[in-house]
CSV table of C-alpha atoms in Angstrom, one decimal:
chain,number,residue,atom,x,y,z
A,1,MET,CA,-14.6,-11.5,-22.4
A,2,SER,CA,-13.4,-8.8,-20.3
A,3,GLU,CA,-15.9,-5.8,-20.0
A,4,ASP,CA,-14.6,-2.1,-19.9
A,5,ILE,CA,-14.8,0.1,-16.6
A,6,ASP,CA,-17.4,2.8,-17.3
A,7,PHE,CA,-16.2,5.7,-14.9
A,8,TYR,CA,-18.5,8.1,-13.8
A,9,PHE,CA,-17.4,11.1,-12.7
A,10,ASP,CA,-18.3,15.4,-12.1
A,11,PHE,CA,-15.1,17.0,-12.9
A,12,SER,CA,-16.1,19.4,-9.8
A,13,SER,CA,-15.7,16.1,-7.2
A,14,PRO,CA,-12.8,15.9,-5.0
A,15,TYR,CA,-13.6,12.3,-4.5
A,16,ALA,CA,-14.1,11.4,-8.4
A,17,TYR,CA,-10.5,13.4,-8.1
A,18,LEU,CA,-8.8,10.8,-6.0
A,19,GLY,CA,-11.0,7.4,-8.0
A,20,SER,CA,-9.3,9.1,-11.1
A,21,TYR,CA,-5.7,7.8,-9.0
A,22,LEU,CA,-7.4,5.3,-7.8
A,23,ILE,CA,-8.9,3.1,-10.0
A,24,GLU,CA,-5.8,3.2,-13.3
A,25,PRO,CA,-3.9,0.4,-11.1
A,26,VAL,CA,-6.8,-2.0,-10.9
A,27,ALA,CA,-8.1,-1.6,-14.6
A,28,ALA,CA,-4.3,-2.1,-15.4
A,29,LYS,CA,-3.8,-5.4,-13.2
A,30,HIS,CA,-7.0,-7.1,-14.9
A,31,GLY,CA,-6.9,-5.7,-18.5
A,32,ARG,CA,-9.3,-3.7,-18.1
A,33,LYS,CA,-9.7,-0.4,-20.1
A,34,ILE,CA,-11.5,2.7,-18.6
A,35,ASN,CA,-14.6,4.5,-20.4
A,36,TRP,CA,-14.3,7.6,-18.6
A,37,HIS,CA,-17.9,9.6,-18.4
A,38,PRO,CA,-17.8,13.2,-16.9
A,39,PHE,CA,-21.2,13.9,-16.1
A,40,MET,CA,-23.0,17.4,-14.1
A,41,LEU,CA,-23.2,15.6,-10.1
A,42,GLY,CA,-25.6,19.0,-9.8
A,43,VAL,CA,-28.3,17.2,-11.7
A,44,ALA,CA,-28.5,14.0,-9.5
A,45,MET,CA,-28.3,16.2,-6.6
A,46,GLN,CA,-31.8,17.7,-7.6
A,47,GLY,CA,-33.5,15.1,-7.4
A,48,GLU,CA,-31.8,13.3,-4.9
A,49,LYS,CA,-32.7,16.1,-2.9
A,50,SER,CA,-28.1,15.9,-1.3
A,51,PHE,CA,-26.2,18.4,-1.8
A,52,PRO,CA,-22.5,19.3,-2.1
A,53,LEU,CA,-21.1,17.5,0.9
A,54,THR,CA,-18.8,20.7,1.7
A,55,GLN,CA,-22.3,22.4,2.1
A,56,TYR,CA,-23.8,20.7,5.3
A,57,PRO,CA,-23.1,22.0,9.1
A,58,LEU,CA,-20.7,19.2,10.5
A,59,LYS,CA,-20.2,16.4,7.4
A,60,GLY,CA,-18.8,20.2,5.5
A,61,ASP,CA,-15.8,19.8,7.7
A,62,TYR,CA,-15.9,16.3,7.5
A,63,SER,CA,-15.6,15.8,3.9
A,64,ARG,CA,-12.9,18.6,3.8
A,65,MET,CA,-10.5,17.0,6.0
A,66,ASP,CA,-11.8,13.4,4.5
A,67,PHE,CA,-10.5,14.5,1.1
A,68,GLU,CA,-6.8,15.8,2.1
A,69,ARG,CA,-6.5,12.9,4.5
A,70,THR,CA,-7.8,9.9,2.2
A,71,ALA,CA,-5.0,11.9,-0.8
A,72,ARG,CA,-2.4,11.5,1.6
A,73,TYR,CA,-3.0,8.2,2.7
A,74,HIS,CA,-2.9,7.1,-1.4
A,75,LYS,CA,-0.1,9.7,-1.8
A,76,ILE,CA,-2.4,11.5,-4.3
A,77,PRO,CA,-1.3,15.4,-4.6
A,78,PHE,CA,-4.6,17.4,-3.6
A,79,ALA,CA,-4.8,20.7,-3.0
A,80,MET,CA,-8.3,21.6,-1.9
A,81,PRO,CA,-9.5,24.3,-4.0
A,82,THR,CA,-10.9,27.4,-1.8
A,83,ASP,CA,-13.4,27.5,-4.4
A,84,PHE,CA,-16.3,25.2,-4.1
A,85,PRO,CA,-17.4,23.5,-5.8
A,86,LYS,CA,-17.6,24.7,-9.4
A,87,VAL,CA,-19.6,24.2,-12.5
A,88,THR,CA,-18.2,22.6,-14.5
A,89,LEU,CA,-20.1,22.5,-18.4
A,90,GLY,CA,-18.0,23.6,-20.3
A,91,ALA,CA,-14.7,21.4,-19.5
A,92,SER,CA,-17.4,17.7,-20.0
A,93,ARG,CA,-18.3,19.6,-22.9
A,94,GLY,CA,-15.2,19.8,-24.4
A,95,PHE,CA,-14.3,16.7,-22.6
A,96,LEU,CA,-17.1,15.3,-25.3
A,97,TRP,CA,-15.9,16.7,-27.9
A,98,ILE,CA,-12.4,15.7,-27.8
A,99,SER,CA,-13.4,12.3,-26.6
A,100,ARG,CA,-15.2,12.2,-30.4
A,101,GLU,CA,-11.8,12.8,-32.1
A,102,ASP,CA,-9.8,11.2,-30.1
A,103,PRO,CA,-10.8,9.4,-26.3
A,104,GLU,CA,-6.8,8.7,-25.0
A,105,LYS,CA,-5.9,12.7,-25.4
A,106,ALA,CA,-10.3,13.3,-23.7
A,107,VAL,CA,-8.4,11.4,-21.2
A,108,THR,CA,-5.0,13.2,-21.0
A,109,PHE,CA,-7.5,15.8,-21.1
A,110,ALA,CA,-9.3,15.4,-18.3
A,111,LYS,CA,-6.9,14.3,-15.8
A,112,LYS,CA,-4.7,17.5,-16.1
A,113,VAL,CA,-8.7,19.4,-15.7
A,114,PHE,CA,-8.4,17.6,-12.3
A,115,ALA,CA,-5.6,18.2,-11.2
A,116,ALA,CA,-5.6,21.8,-12.8
A,117,TYR,CA,-8.5,22.2,-10.0
A,118,PHE,CA,-7.4,20.0,-7.6
A,119,VAL,CA,-3.8,20.4,-7.2
A,120,SER,CA,-2.9,24.1,-8.4
A,121,GLY,CA,-6.8,25.7,-7.9
A,122,LYS,CA,-7.5,26.8,-10.8
A,123,ASP,CA,-10.8,28.3,-11.8
A,124,ILE,CA,-12.1,25.1,-14.4
A,125,SER,CA,-15.2,27.2,-14.6
A,126,ASP,CA,-12.8,29.3,-16.7
A,127,ILE,CA,-13.7,28.9,-20.0
A,128,GLU,CA,-10.2,30.5,-21.1
A,129,ILE,CA,-8.3,28.7,-18.4
A,130,VAL,CA,-9.4,25.1,-19.6
A,131,ALA,CA,-8.8,26.0,-23.4
A,132,ASP,CA,-5.7,26.3,-21.6
A,133,ILE,CA,-4.7,23.1,-21.2
A,134,ALA,CA,-7.2,21.7,-24.1
A,135,GLY,CA,-4.2,23.4,-26.2
A,136,GLU,CA,-1.3,21.9,-23.8
A,137,VAL,CA,-2.5,18.4,-24.7
A,138,GLY,CA,-3.0,19.8,-28.8
A,139,VAL,CA,-5.8,20.7,-29.8
A,140,ASP,CA,-6.2,24.2,-31.3
A,141,ARG,CA,-7.8,26.3,-28.0
A,142,ASP,CA,-9.9,28.2,-30.9
A,143,ALA,CA,-11.6,25.6,-31.9
A,144,PHE,CA,-12.4,24.2,-28.6
A,145,LYS,CA,-14.1,27.7,-27.7
A,146,THR,CA,-16.4,27.0,-30.0
A,147,ALA,CA,-17.3,24.0,-29.9
A,148,VAL,CA,-18.2,24.2,-26.2
A,149,GLN,CA,-20.9,26.4,-27.1
A,150,ASP,CA,-21.8,24.7,-30.3
A,151,ALA,CA,-24.9,23.7,-30.4
A,152,GLU,CA,-25.0,19.9,-31.4
A,153,ILE,CA,-22.8,19.5,-28.4
A,154,LYS,CA,-24.1,21.6,-25.3
A,155,ALA,CA,-27.6,18.4,-26.8
A,156,ALA,CA,-25.2,15.9,-26.8
A,157,PHE,CA,-24.0,16.7,-23.1
A,158,LYS,CA,-26.8,17.3,-22.3
A,159,ALA,CA,-28.4,13.7,-23.4
A,160,SER,CA,-25.2,12.2,-21.4
A,161,VAL,CA,-26.1,13.2,-18.6
A,162,GLU,CA,-29.6,12.3,-18.8
A,163,ASP,CA,-28.7,9.2,-19.7
A,164,ILE,CA,-26.0,8.3,-17.0
A,165,VAL,CA,-28.9,10.1,-13.7
A,166,PHE,CA,-31.9,9.1,-15.4
A,167,ASN,CA,-31.7,5.7,-17.1
A,168,ARG,CA,-27.6,4.7,-15.2
A,169,LYS,CA,-29.3,5.6,-12.1
A,170,VAL,CA,-25.8,7.4,-11.3
A,171,PHE,CA,-26.3,9.5,-8.7
A,172,GLY,CA,-23.3,10.3,-6.9
A,173,ALA,CA,-18.8,10.8,-8.2
A,174,PRO,CA,-16.7,8.5,-8.8
A,175,PHE,CA,-18.9,5.9,-10.1
A,176,PHE,CA,-17.9,3.2,-11.3
A,177,ILE,CA,-19.8,-0.5,-13.2
A,178,VAL,CA,-18.6,-3.2,-14.5
A,179,GLU,CA,-20.6,-6.3,-15.6
A,180,GLY,CA,-23.4,-3.6,-14.4
A,181,GLU,CA,-22.0,-4.3,-10.8
A,182,ARG,CA,-22.5,-0.7,-9.5
A,183,PHE,CA,-20.0,0.8,-7.3
A,184,TRP,CA,-19.8,4.5,-6.0
A,185,GLY,CA,-17.2,6.0,-4.5
A,186,ALA,CA,-13.5,5.9,-4.3
A,187,ASP,CA,-13.7,3.9,-1.3
A,188,ARG,CA,-15.0,1.2,-3.4
A,189,VAL,CA,-12.5,0.7,-5.5
A,190,GLY,CA,-11.0,-2.3,-3.0
A,191,GLN,CA,-14.3,-4.1,-3.3
A,192,LEU,CA,-14.3,-3.8,-7.0
A,193,ASP,CA,-11.0,-4.7,-7.9
A,194,GLU,CA,-11.5,-8.0,-5.7
A,195,TRP,CA,-15.1,-8.4,-7.5
A,196,LEU,CA,-12.9,-8.7,-10.7
A,197,THR,CA,-10.6,-11.3,-8.7
A,198,ARG,CA,-13.2,-13.1,-7.8
A,199,GLY,CA,-15.6,-12.9,-10.3
A,200,GLY,CA,-18.5,-11.9,-6.6
A,201,TRP,CA,-18.7,-13.0,-4.4
B,1,MET,CA,-0.2,6.7,26.1
B,2,SER,CA,-2.7,4.5,24.1
B,3,GLU,CA,-5.9,5.6,24.0
B,4,ASP,CA,-9.2,3.8,24.0
B,5,ILE,CA,-10.9,4.2,21.0
B,6,ASP,CA,-14.9,5.9,20.9
B,7,PHE,CA,-17.8,4.2,18.4
B,8,TYR,CA,-20.7,5.9,17.7
B,9,PHE,CA,-23.4,3.9,16.8
B,10,ASP,CA,-27.3,3.8,16.7
B,11,PHE,CA,-28.6,0.6,16.5
B,12,SER,CA,-30.8,0.9,13.8
B,13,SER,CA,-27.8,1.8,11.5
B,14,PRO,CA,-26.3,-1.1,9.1
B,15,TYR,CA,-22.9,0.3,8.6
B,16,ALA,CA,-23.3,1.1,12.4
B,17,TYR,CA,-23.6,-2.7,13.8
B,18,LEU,CA,-21.4,-3.6,10.1
B,19,GLY,CA,-19.1,-1.0,11.7
B,20,SER,CA,-19.2,-3.0,14.8
B,21,TYR,CA,-17.8,-6.0,14.1
B,22,LEU,CA,-14.9,-4.6,11.1
B,23,ILE,CA,-13.4,-2.5,14.8
B,24,GLU,CA,-12.9,-5.2,16.5
B,25,PRO,CA,-9.9,-6.8,15.3
B,26,VAL,CA,-9.0,-3.4,14.5
B,27,ALA,CA,-8.7,-3.0,18.4
B,28,ALA,CA,-7.0,-6.0,19.3
B,29,LYS,CA,-4.4,-5.9,16.4
B,30,HIS,CA,-3.5,-2.2,18.8
B,31,GLY,CA,-4.2,-3.1,22.5
B,32,ARG,CA,-7.1,-0.4,22.6
B,33,LYS,CA,-10.2,-0.6,24.6
B,34,ILE,CA,-13.8,0.3,22.3
B,35,ASN,CA,-15.8,2.4,24.8
B,36,TRP,CA,-19.2,2.3,23.2
B,37,HIS,CA,-21.7,5.2,22.8
B,38,PRO,CA,-25.8,4.3,20.7
B,39,PHE,CA,-26.5,7.9,20.2
B,40,MET,CA,-29.5,9.3,18.0
B,41,LEU,CA,-29.0,9.5,14.6
B,42,GLY,CA,-32.1,11.4,13.6
B,43,VAL,CA,-31.1,14.1,16.0
B,44,ALA,CA,-28.1,14.1,13.9
B,45,MET,CA,-29.6,14.6,10.6
B,46,GLN,CA,-31.9,17.1,11.6
B,47,GLY,CA,-29.2,19.3,11.3
B,48,GLU,CA,-27.9,18.7,8.7
B,49,LYS,CA,-31.0,18.2,6.9
B,50,SER,CA,-30.0,14.6,6.0
B,51,PHE,CA,-32.2,11.7,5.6
B,52,PRO,CA,-32.0,7.8,5.9
B,53,LEU,CA,-30.2,6.3,3.6
B,54,THR,CA,-32.3,4.1,2.0
B,55,GLN,CA,-35.5,6.7,1.6
B,56,TYR,CA,-33.2,9.4,-1.1
B,57,PRO,CA,-34.1,7.8,-4.4
B,58,LEU,CA,-31.5,6.2,-5.9
B,59,LYS,CA,-29.1,6.6,-3.1
B,60,GLY,CA,-31.7,4.7,-1.2
B,61,ASP,CA,-31.4,1.2,-4.4
B,62,TYR,CA,-27.4,1.3,-4.5
B,63,SER,CA,-27.4,1.4,-0.7
B,64,ARG,CA,-29.3,-2.0,0.5
B,65,MET,CA,-27.8,-3.5,-2.3
B,66,ASP,CA,-24.4,-2.5,-0.5
B,67,PHE,CA,-25.9,-2.8,3.2
B,68,GLU,CA,-25.6,-7.3,1.8
B,69,ARG,CA,-22.5,-6.5,-0.4
B,70,THR,CA,-20.4,-6.0,2.2
B,71,ALA,CA,-21.7,-7.5,4.6
B,72,ARG,CA,-20.7,-10.6,2.4
B,73,TYR,CA,-17.3,-9.1,1.1
B,74,HIS,CA,-16.3,-9.2,5.0
B,75,LYS,CA,-18.5,-12.4,5.7
B,76,ILE,CA,-20.6,-10.7,8.6
B,77,PRO,CA,-24.3,-12.4,9.2
B,78,PHE,CA,-26.3,-10.0,7.4
B,79,ALA,CA,-30.5,-9.5,6.1
B,80,MET,CA,-31.8,-6.7,5.0
B,81,PRO,CA,-34.8,-5.8,7.8
B,82,THR,CA,-38.2,-5.0,5.5
B,83,ASP,CA,-39.1,-2.5,8.7
B,84,PHE,CA,-36.9,0.1,7.9
B,85,PRO,CA,-35.2,1.9,10.0
B,86,LYS,CA,-36.2,1.7,13.6
B,87,VAL,CA,-36.4,4.7,16.2
B,88,THR,CA,-34.2,2.1,18.9
B,89,LEU,CA,-35.0,4.9,22.3
B,90,GLY,CA,-35.7,2.0,25.1
B,91,ALA,CA,-32.4,0.1,23.4
B,92,SER,CA,-30.6,3.2,24.2
B,93,ARG,CA,-31.5,4.1,27.3
B,94,GLY,CA,-30.8,0.5,28.4
B,95,PHE,CA,-27.6,0.2,27.3
B,96,LEU,CA,-27.0,3.7,29.2
B,97,TRP,CA,-28.2,1.8,32.5
B,98,ILE,CA,-26.8,-1.5,32.4
B,99,SER,CA,-23.6,0.3,31.2
B,100,ARG,CA,-24.0,2.0,35.0
B,101,GLU,CA,-23.5,-0.7,36.1
B,102,ASP,CA,-22.1,-3.0,33.7
B,103,PRO,CA,-19.2,-1.8,30.5
B,104,GLU,CA,-19.0,-5.3,29.1
B,105,LYS,CA,-22.7,-6.9,30.0
B,106,ALA,CA,-24.3,-4.2,28.2
B,107,VAL,CA,-21.4,-4.0,24.9
B,108,THR,CA,-23.0,-7.9,24.7
B,109,PHE,CA,-26.5,-6.5,25.2
B,110,ALA,CA,-25.7,-3.9,22.6
B,111,LYS,CA,-24.1,-6.9,20.3
B,112,LYS,CA,-27.7,-9.1,20.9
B,113,VAL,CA,-29.7,-6.4,19.8
B,114,PHE,CA,-27.6,-5.7,16.3
B,115,ALA,CA,-27.8,-9.1,16.0
B,116,ALA,CA,-31.7,-9.1,16.6
B,117,TYR,CA,-32.1,-6.1,13.8
B,118,PHE,CA,-29.7,-7.2,11.1
B,119,VAL,CA,-30.0,-11.2,11.2
B,120,SER,CA,-33.5,-12.4,12.9
B,121,GLY,CA,-35.0,-9.4,11.8
B,122,LYS,CA,-36.8,-8.8,15.4
B,123,ASP,CA,-38.4,-5.3,16.0
B,124,ILE,CA,-35.5,-3.8,18.5
B,125,SER,CA,-37.4,-0.9,18.3
B,126,ASP,CA,-40.6,-2.9,21.1
B,127,ILE,CA,-39.3,-3.1,24.4
B,128,GLU,CA,-40.9,-6.6,24.7
B,129,ILE,CA,-38.2,-7.3,22.4
B,130,VAL,CA,-35.3,-5.7,24.4
B,131,ALA,CA,-36.2,-6.7,27.3
B,132,ASP,CA,-35.9,-10.5,26.2
B,133,ILE,CA,-32.2,-9.5,25.3
B,134,ALA,CA,-31.7,-7.7,28.3
B,135,GLY,CA,-33.1,-10.9,30.0
B,136,GLU,CA,-30.8,-13.1,28.3
B,137,VAL,CA,-27.4,-10.9,29.4
B,138,GLY,CA,-28.8,-11.6,32.8
B,139,VAL,CA,-30.1,-8.4,33.6
B,140,ASP,CA,-33.8,-8.7,35.0
B,141,ARG,CA,-35.9,-7.7,32.7
B,142,ASP,CA,-38.6,-5.8,34.8
B,143,ALA,CA,-35.5,-3.4,36.4
B,144,PHE,CA,-35.0,-2.7,32.4
B,145,LYS,CA,-38.1,-2.2,31.9
B,146,THR,CA,-38.3,0.8,34.4
B,147,ALA,CA,-35.4,1.4,33.5
B,148,VAL,CA,-35.8,2.5,30.1
B,149,GLN,CA,-38.9,4.9,31.3
B,150,ASP,CA,-37.0,6.1,34.3
B,151,ALA,CA,-36.6,10.2,34.0
B,152,GLU,CA,-32.9,10.3,34.8
B,153,ILE,CA,-32.5,7.8,32.9
B,154,LYS,CA,-34.2,9.7,30.0
B,155,ALA,CA,-32.7,13.0,30.7
B,156,ALA,CA,-29.2,11.0,31.0
B,157,PHE,CA,-29.3,9.6,28.2
B,158,LYS,CA,-30.9,12.6,26.5
B,159,ALA,CA,-28.1,15.3,27.4
B,160,SER,CA,-25.3,12.2,25.9
B,161,VAL,CA,-26.7,12.4,22.4
B,162,GLU,CA,-26.9,16.2,22.1
B,163,ASP,CA,-22.9,15.7,23.4
B,164,ILE,CA,-22.4,13.5,21.0
B,165,VAL,CA,-23.9,15.4,18.4
B,166,PHE,CA,-23.4,19.3,19.1
B,167,ASN,CA,-20.2,19.2,20.9
B,168,ARG,CA,-18.4,16.0,19.8
B,169,LYS,CA,-19.9,17.3,16.3
B,170,VAL,CA,-21.2,13.5,15.1
B,171,PHE,CA,-23.2,13.6,12.0
B,172,GLY,CA,-23.5,9.9,11.2
B,173,ALA,CA,-23.1,6.4,11.5
B,174,PRO,CA,-20.3,3.8,12.5
B,175,PHE,CA,-17.9,7.3,13.6
B,176,PHE,CA,-14.8,6.7,15.3
B,177,ILE,CA,-12.7,9.6,17.1
B,178,VAL,CA,-9.1,8.2,18.6
B,179,GLU,CA,-6.8,10.5,19.9
B,180,GLY,CA,-9.5,13.3,18.3
B,181,GLU,CA,-9.0,11.8,15.3
B,182,ARG,CA,-11.9,11.4,13.5
B,183,PHE,CA,-13.4,8.4,10.9
B,184,TRP,CA,-17.0,8.0,9.7
B,185,GLY,CA,-18.2,5.3,8.0
B,186,ALA,CA,-17.4,1.5,8.3
B,187,ASP,CA,-14.8,2.2,5.1
B,188,ARG,CA,-12.9,4.1,7.4
B,189,VAL,CA,-12.2,2.0,9.6
B,190,GLY,CA,-8.6,0.9,7.2
B,191,GLN,CA,-7.4,4.5,7.7
B,192,LEU,CA,-8.4,3.7,11.3
B,193,ASP,CA,-6.3,0.8,11.0
B,194,GLU,CA,-3.5,2.4,9.2
B,195,TRP,CA,-3.6,5.6,11.4
B,196,LEU,CA,-2.3,3.6,14.8
B,197,THR,CA,-0.2,1.5,13.6
B,198,ARG,CA,1.6,4.5,11.8
B,199,GLY,CA,0.7,7.0,14.2
B,200,GLY,CA,-1.1,9.1,11.4
B,201,TRP,CA,0.3,10.1,8.1
């Protein structure tokens, strides 16, 4: 039995963006599907009494440097957005809505949202910009804008975030779960790879 | 010019213990000396509004699992102490005192202190236990116990911790600095290795 890899991310997390690149070759190597799950890191941080990395006095400067250095190390295009972090509720609800019709299209949309923020520096909290990206992947722009304000979609996304944080106990991003094994951080993708190779250790 | 690797650690940090193993082959490969610098992670955490990893609601359980899994991954002997964390001021002052006479002996002492806590589960906040370890490496037990209460040693260690946290901006452990480049975490030793191989990227 070959289980999928669950990938939990926040569109505003630099390490989740980097992790989205790193997990792909590993999943392909092991013939695993990646299930993308956007959530709100802010909800997890509330419970953990944590803050966005860049808001810590010393860790903040280090983190900005490490995002860039780690991106260059892995040859992933990256430019730290000047306005950080962003609340990306619209993009996340939009992802959920697109994925109901077409999960693959939702992933293409997600990759473009990540790139818009972490490569092009666009404001992905602006629903007009996010709707443009939806349009680029062949989603009706107006229907998208309506959907992200739809009460049922809002409730479904809220329930999903609560399930992810409170039931699946995801407290950071990126977070990967495969065969019940939990890996937090872009820097644990190597162990995840080895875990699938060896079947644990 | 080949610069040393500065290694900053707290005797109570599991990842610093793991990092102390991981940095050795990398340093040897590149012909670099490792300078061991104990400090008080608690002082850094105050400024960062951070807490010991195990005290976070969700991250705490994950971290305990990750310490064990990462140790097994690297085949490093490890057993999470039940009483965690410890304030290891005595061991740290003792390290400073030993290192003035014999830096290599101080490193041997440090490795034994780490092992006493993270392999044998001994209470390394107990100065009698730490003095026993000093004795094992050929340091006079009574002189050691006197030294760790010496006003000058206390002041020197305090000044060192302040220099490490406030001037060198070390906020976590393990922390490595080589040629001005900063690496935080046992999971950055791979990048440090590559940095020395390529001379940066």
